[in-house]
Coordinates of C-alpha atoms in Angstrom, one line a residue:
M7 CA 0.0 0.0 0.0
V8 CA 2.8 2.4 0.8
L9 CA 4.7 1.7 -2.4
G10 CA 1.7 2.6 -4.6
A11 CA -0.1 1.2 -7.6
D12 CA 3.0 -0.4 -9.3
S13 CA 4.2 -2.2 -6.1
A14 CA 3.3 -5.6 -7.4
Q15 CA 5.5 -5.2 -10.4
S16 CA 8.4 -3.7 -8.5
T17 CA 8.4 -6.1 -5.6
G18 CA 7.0 -9.3 -7.2
C19 CA 4.4 -9.5 -4.4
T20 CA 0.6 -9.3 -5.0
L21 CA -1.8 -8.2 -2.3
T22 CA -4.7 -10.6 -1.6
G23 CA -7.7 -10.8 0.6
R24 CA -8.0 -8.1 3.4
D25 CA -4.8 -6.4 2.3
A26 CA -6.0 -6.0 -1.2
A27 CA -9.4 -4.6 0.0
M28 CA -7.6 -2.1 2.3
D29 CA -5.4 -1.2 -0.7
G30 CA -8.4 -0.7 -2.9
A31 CA -10.1 1.6 -0.4
L32 CA -7.0 3.8 -0.1
A33 CA -6.5 3.8 -3.9
A34 CA -10.2 4.9 -4.4
L35 CA -9.4 8.0 -2.5
Y36 CA -5.8 8.8 -3.0
E37 CA -5.1 7.7 -6.6
S38 CA -6.8 8.8 -9.8
G39 CA -7.6 7.0 -13.0
G40 CA -9.8 4.2 -11.7
R41 CA -13.6 4.0 -12.0
Q42 CA -14.8 1.5 -9.5
P43 CA -14.9 2.3 -5.8
G44 CA -13.6 0.2 -2.9
G45 CA -12.1 -2.7 -4.6
R46 CA -12.5 -5.9 -2.6
G47 CA -9.6 -8.0 -3.6
G48 CA -7.9 -9.3 -6.7
S49 CA -4.6 -8.4 -8.2
G50 CA -5.4 -4.9 -9.5
R51 CA -6.1 -1.6 -7.8
S52 CA -9.3 0.3 -8.4
A53 CA -9.3 4.0 -7.9
G54 CA -11.8 6.8 -7.9
L55 CA -15.0 6.9 -5.9
G56 CA -17.2 7.6 -8.9
A57 CA -20.3 9.7 -8.7
S58 CA -23.0 7.5 -7.2
A59 CA -24.2 7.5 -3.6
P60 CA -24.4 3.6 -3.4
S61 CA -20.7 3.4 -4.5
V62 CA -19.7 5.9 -1.9
A63 CA -21.8 4.3 0.8
R64 CA -20.1 0.9 0.0
W65 CA -16.7 2.6 0.2
L66 CA -17.6 4.1 3.6
G67 CA -18.6 0.6 4.8
D68 CA -15.2 -0.7 3.6
I69 CA -13.1 1.9 5.4
R70 CA -15.1 1.4 8.6
T71 CA -14.3 -2.3 8.3
Y72 CA -10.6 -2.0 7.7
F73 CA -9.5 1.1 9.6
P74 CA -9.9 2.5 13.1
S75 CA -12.4 5.3 13.8
S76 CA -9.8 8.1 13.9
V77 CA -8.5 7.0 10.5
V78 CA -12.0 6.7 9.1
Q79 CA -12.8 10.3 10.0
V80 CA -9.6 11.6 8.3
M81 CA -10.4 9.6 5.1
Q82 CA -14.0 11.0 5.1
R83 CA -12.8 14.6 5.4
D84 CA -10.2 13.9 2.6
A85 CA -12.9 12.4 0.4
I86 CA -15.2 15.4 0.9
D87 CA -12.3 17.9 0.1
R88 CA -10.6 16.0 -2.7
L89 CA -13.4 14.4 -4.5
G90 CA -16.3 16.9 -4.1
L91 CA -18.6 14.6 -2.3
S92 CA -20.8 17.3 -0.6
A93 CA -23.6 16.6 -3.0
L94 CA -23.5 12.9 -2.2
L95 CA -24.0 13.7 1.5
L96 CA -27.5 14.6 0.6
E97 CA -28.4 10.9 0.1
P98 CA -30.0 9.2 3.2
E99 CA -28.3 5.8 2.5
M100 CA -24.9 7.5 2.6
L101 CA -25.6 9.5 5.7
E102 CA -26.5 6.3 7.5
A103 CA -23.2 4.7 6.5
V104 CA -21.0 7.6 7.5
E105 CA -18.8 7.8 10.7
A106 CA -20.2 11.0 12.3
D107 CA -17.8 13.6 13.6
V108 CA -17.7 17.4 14.1
H109 CA -16.4 18.0 10.6
L110 CA -19.2 16.0 9.0
V111 CA -21.8 18.0 11.0
G112 CA -20.2 21.2 9.6
T113 CA -20.6 19.8 6.1
L114 CA -24.3 18.9 6.7
L115 CA -25.0 22.3 8.1
S116 CA -23.5 24.0 5.1
L117 CA -25.9 21.9 2.9
N118 CA -28.9 22.4 5.1
K119 CA -30.7 24.9 2.9
V120 CA -30.4 22.7 -0.2
M121 CA -31.0 19.4 1.6
P122 CA -34.1 17.5 0.3
E123 CA -36.8 16.7 2.9
T124 CA -36.2 13.0 2.5
T125 CA -32.7 13.5 3.9
K126 CA -33.3 16.1 6.7
E127 CA -34.4 13.6 9.3
T128 CA -31.4 11.4 8.7
A129 CA -29.2 14.4 8.8
R130 CA -30.7 15.5 12.1
A131 CA -30.1 12.0 13.5
V132 CA -26.4 12.2 12.5
V133 CA -26.0 15.6 14.0
R134 CA -27.8 14.6 17.2
K135 CA -25.5 11.6 17.6
V136 CA -22.4 13.9 17.5
V137 CA -24.0 16.5 19.8
E138 CA -24.8 13.9 22.4
K139 CA -21.2 12.6 22.4
L140 CA -19.9 16.2 22.8
E141 CA -22.3 16.9 25.6
S142 CA -21.3 13.8 27.5
R143 CA -17.7 14.8 27.1
L144 CA -18.0 18.5 28.0
T145 CA -20.9 19.1 30.3
T146 CA -19.7 17.9 33.7
R147 CA -16.3 19.6 33.5
T148 CA -17.9 22.9 32.2
R149 CA -20.5 23.0 34.9
A150 CA -18.0 22.2 37.7
A151 CA -15.5 24.9 36.5
L152 CA -18.1 27.6 36.1
T153 CA -20.0 26.8 39.3
G154 CA -16.8 27.2 41.2
A155 CA -16.0 30.5 39.4
L156 CA -19.4 31.8 40.1
D157 CA -19.2 31.0 43.8
R158 CA -15.8 32.7 44.0
S159 CA -16.9 35.8 42.1
A160 CA -19.9 36.4 44.3
K161 CA -18.6 38.3 47.3
V162 CA -20.5 38.1 50.6
S163 CA -19.6 40.6 53.3
R164 CA -21.0 38.7 56.2
P165 CA -20.4 35.0 55.4
R166 CA -21.0 32.2 57.7
H167 CA -17.8 30.5 58.8
H168 CA -17.9 27.7 56.3
D169 CA -18.6 30.2 53.5
I170 CA -15.5 32.4 54.2
D171 CA -13.1 32.7 51.2
W172 CA -9.9 32.8 53.3
N173 CA -7.5 33.6 50.4
R174 CA -9.5 36.8 49.5
T175 CA -10.1 37.6 53.2
I176 CA -6.3 37.5 54.0
R177 CA -5.4 39.6 50.9
A178 CA -8.1 42.2 51.8
N179 CA -6.8 42.5 55.4
L180 CA -3.0 42.5 54.9
K181 CA -2.9 46.2 55.9
N182 CA -4.2 45.0 59.3
Y183 CA -1.1 42.9 60.1
L184 CA 0.0 43.3 63.7
T185 CA 3.3 42.2 65.2
L186 CA 2.9 40.3 68.4
P187 CA 5.2 41.4 71.3
G188 CA 7.8 38.9 72.4
E189 CA 7.2 36.5 69.5
D190 CA 10.4 37.2 67.4
G191 CA 8.6 39.1 64.7
A192 CA 5.6 36.8 64.5
G193 CA 2.3 38.5 64.0
T194 CA -1.3 38.1 63.1
I195 CA -3.9 39.6 60.7
V196 CA -6.9 41.2 62.1
P197 CA -9.8 40.4 59.7
E198 CA -11.8 43.6 59.8
R199 CA -13.6 42.6 56.5
L200 CA -14.7 39.0 55.7
I201 CA -15.2 37.9 52.1
G202 CA -17.2 34.8 51.5
Y203 CA -18.3 32.6 48.6
G204 CA -21.7 33.5 47.2
R205 CA -24.5 31.0 46.5
A206 CA -24.4 31.1 42.8
A207 CA -27.3 28.8 42.1
Q208 CA -29.9 31.0 43.9
S209 CA -30.0 33.8 41.3
V210 CA -28.5 34.9 38.0
K211 CA -25.0 36.1 38.7
K212 CA -23.5 36.6 35.3
D213 CA -24.7 37.3 31.7
V214 CA -22.9 35.5 28.9
I215 CA -23.2 36.4 25.2
L216 CA -21.7 34.0 22.7
C217 CA -21.3 35.8 19.3
I218 CA -20.4 33.3 16.7
D219 CA -19.1 33.9 13.2
Q220 CA -20.9 31.4 10.9
S221 CA -18.7 31.9 7.8
G222 CA -17.8 28.6 6.2
S223 CA -14.3 28.4 7.7
M224 CA -15.8 28.4 11.3
A225 CA -17.9 25.2 10.9
A226 CA -16.3 23.3 13.8
S227 CA -16.4 26.3 16.0
V228 CA -20.1 26.7 15.4
V229 CA -20.7 23.1 16.4
Y230 CA -18.7 23.3 19.7
A231 CA -20.1 26.8 20.5
S232 CA -23.7 25.6 20.1
V233 CA -23.1 22.7 22.5
F234 CA -21.4 24.9 25.0
G235 CA -24.2 27.4 24.7
A236 CA -26.7 24.8 25.6
V237 CA -24.6 23.7 28.6
L238 CA -24.3 27.3 29.8
A239 CA -28.0 27.9 29.3
S240 CA -28.8 25.0 31.6
M241 CA -27.1 26.8 34.5
R242 CA -29.5 28.9 36.5
A243 CA -26.7 31.3 37.7
L244 CA -26.0 32.3 34.1
R245 CA -28.2 34.1 31.6
T246 CA -26.9 33.0 28.2
R247 CA -27.5 34.5 24.8
L248 CA -26.3 32.9 21.6
V249 CA -26.0 35.0 18.5
V250 CA -24.7 33.9 15.0
F251 CA -23.8 36.2 12.2
D252 CA -22.5 36.5 8.7
T253 CA -23.5 39.8 7.0
A254 CA -26.8 39.4 9.0
V255 CA -27.3 38.7 12.7
V256 CA -29.6 36.0 14.0
D257 CA -30.4 35.5 17.7
L258 CA -30.9 31.8 18.5
T259 CA -31.2 32.2 22.3
D260 CA -34.8 30.8 22.3
Q261 CA -33.5 27.5 20.8
L262 CA -30.7 26.9 23.4
D263 CA -32.6 24.1 25.1
D264 CA -31.7 21.9 22.1
P265 CA -28.3 22.5 20.4
V266 CA -29.4 20.5 17.4
D267 CA -32.1 23.1 16.7
V268 CA -29.4 25.8 17.2
L269 CA -27.2 24.2 14.6
F270 CA -29.9 23.8 12.1
G271 CA -30.7 27.5 12.7
T272 CA -27.3 28.5 11.4
Q273 CA -26.4 29.1 7.8
L274 CA -22.7 28.3 7.2
G275 CA -21.0 30.3 4.5
G276 CA -21.5 33.9 3.3
G277 CA -19.7 37.1 4.3
T278 CA -18.8 38.6 7.6
D279 CA -19.9 41.8 9.4
I280 CA -18.5 41.6 12.9
N281 CA -19.3 45.2 13.7
R282 CA -23.0 44.7 13.1
A283 CA -23.0 41.6 15.3
L284 CA -21.2 43.4 18.1
A285 CA -23.7 46.3 17.8
Y286 CA -26.5 43.9 18.4
C287 CA -24.8 42.2 21.3
Q288 CA -24.0 45.6 22.8
S289 CA -27.6 46.6 22.6
R290 CA -28.6 43.6 24.7
I291 CA -26.2 44.3 27.6
T292 CA -28.0 45.5 30.7
R293 CA -25.4 44.8 33.4
P294 CA -22.0 45.4 31.9
A295 CA -20.0 44.7 35.0
D296 CA -21.6 41.3 35.2
T297 CA -21.4 40.4 31.5
V298 CA -19.0 38.3 29.5
V299 CA -19.0 38.6 25.7
V300 CA -17.3 35.9 23.7
L301 CA -16.6 36.6 20.1
I302 CA -15.7 33.5 18.1
S303 CA -14.3 34.6 14.7
D304 CA -11.3 34.5 12.4
L305 CA -11.7 38.3 12.4
Y306 CA -11.9 38.7 8.6
E307 CA -14.1 41.8 8.9
G308 CA -16.3 42.8 6.0
G309 CA -18.0 45.6 7.9
I310 CA -16.5 48.8 9.4
R311 CA -13.2 48.0 11.1
N312 CA -12.8 51.1 13.2
E313 CA -16.4 50.9 14.4
M314 CA -15.8 47.3 15.4
L315 CA -12.8 48.2 17.5
K316 CA -14.6 51.2 19.0
R317 CA -17.4 48.9 20.1
V318 CA -15.0 46.5 21.8
A319 CA -13.3 49.4 23.6
A320 CA -16.6 50.8 24.7
M321 CA -17.8 47.5 26.1
K322 CA -14.5 47.0 28.0
A323 CA -14.6 50.5 29.4
S324 CA -18.1 49.8 30.7
G325 CA -16.9 46.8 32.6
V326 CA -17.7 44.0 30.2
Q327 CA -15.3 41.0 30.1
F328 CA -14.5 40.6 26.4
V329 CA -13.0 37.3 25.1
T330 CA -11.9 36.8 21.5
L331 CA -11.5 33.3 20.2
L332 CA -10.0 32.7 16.7
A333 CA -11.4 29.2 16.8
L334 CA -13.2 26.9 19.2
S335 CA -12.1 23.5 17.9
D336 CA -9.6 20.6 18.3
E337 CA -7.4 22.0 15.6
G338 CA -4.9 24.8 16.0
A339 CA -5.2 28.5 15.1
P340 CA -6.9 28.9 11.7
A341 CA -6.0 31.6 9.1
Y342 CA -7.1 34.9 10.7
D343 CA -6.7 38.6 10.3
R344 CA -3.5 39.4 12.2
D345 CA -4.0 43.2 12.1
H346 CA -7.4 42.9 13.8
A347 CA -6.0 40.4 16.3
T348 CA -3.2 42.8 17.2
A349 CA -5.6 45.7 17.5
L350 CA -7.9 43.7 19.9
S351 CA -4.9 42.7 21.9
A352 CA -4.0 46.4 22.3
L353 CA -7.5 46.9 23.8
G354 CA -6.9 44.2 26.3
A355 CA -8.8 41.4 24.4
P356 CA -6.1 39.0 23.2
A357 CA -7.2 36.8 20.3
F358 CA -6.3 33.1 20.5
A359 CA -7.4 29.7 19.4
C360 CA -9.1 27.7 22.1
T361 CA -9.7 23.9 22.3
P362 CA -13.0 22.6 23.7
D363 CA -11.1 21.2 26.8
L364 CA -9.7 24.7 27.6
F365 CA -12.9 26.6 27.1
P366 CA -14.3 26.0 30.6
E367 CA -11.1 27.4 32.1
V368 CA -11.3 30.4 29.8
M369 CA -14.9 31.1 30.8
A370 CA -14.1 30.6 34.5
A371 CA -11.3 33.1 34.3
A372 CA -13.5 35.6 32.5
I373 CA -16.3 35.2 35.1
E374 CA -13.7 35.8 38.0
K375 CA -12.1 38.7 36.1
R376 CA -8.7 37.2 36.2
P377 CA -6.1 36.9 33.4
L378 CA -7.2 34.5 30.7
P379 CA -5.3 31.2 30.3
V380 CA -3.9 32.1 26.8
P381 CA -1.9 29.2 25.3
D382 CA 1.6 30.5 24.7
R383 CA 2.0 28.9 21.2
E384 CA -1.4 30.1 20.1
A385 CA -1.5 33.6 21.6
H386 CA -1.6 36.3 19.0
G387 CA -1.1 40.1 19.0

């Protein structure tokens, strides 16, 4: 397989059985010139996935048989990119055969508006399967991190003993340090002011606005952000708003109880007007000192650049915690507008790519108004 199509002639060895089938599946994707998909044995290779959904579905079955799930997902993405299979994803029999992952969901969402009714239910089932996996992976950690952050951020001036935040109390009373006589410099702190943990679950403590760029390059980020939006919306101590935008702005907050509905409410592709989106978000802020705005975008602005930067500066000046994520995905930093990233950094809103596993920590830091955990190798500006 590594030596290529002419390996039998050059080595004198011919692949048979399972090895030949694996070889045929790889050749169908990575070599050109053949016409039949997913060869299942024999002495020759067959290359090219052809143009029929049954052929592709059969090939998908082959690669799931012969390769581990992680490799299957890579091959599927390569097939979509290299062979233009987006149209074939509209066929129900193929959707049922595919190994679902975040990238496939992004492809389905980009095809949502042209998807025939006979396929939409199958597509929703595929998307729901991926969303449920992500929720099971991310929910517990996110809720734990943010509940702790909310408790620590809610200051109580007369806490009960077991609610005292001793670290903050000591820092707040260092000026009251007294040296004890006859104790060789030993002393004590007189706690004139006690600071305690709040009870975050009793009322809304923070407002969170997720502002998500739905241009085509942000597909994976849209998927993860929608799942996180649903998790945040399930926490009573947070009031969560989810806004998606291209050149228009759509508020999907009323659909946050089901991230699948949120995802099918997006429209991947199109242009970008960050300024318009931020203007809408700014108009919905009622408690700036208790608000976190998360902009998820590659920052390629099609709107008014200076107005965008002025809005960010105004929000920060009013007390809003502003977070800029170039991506919210398992991959590294995408292509992005470096000038805009640098300008935002100068305003105190560093732009960086964030993995889903890091996102709860980023949100916790924003809620507590402490420095964000910017990954060194991905920090920009």
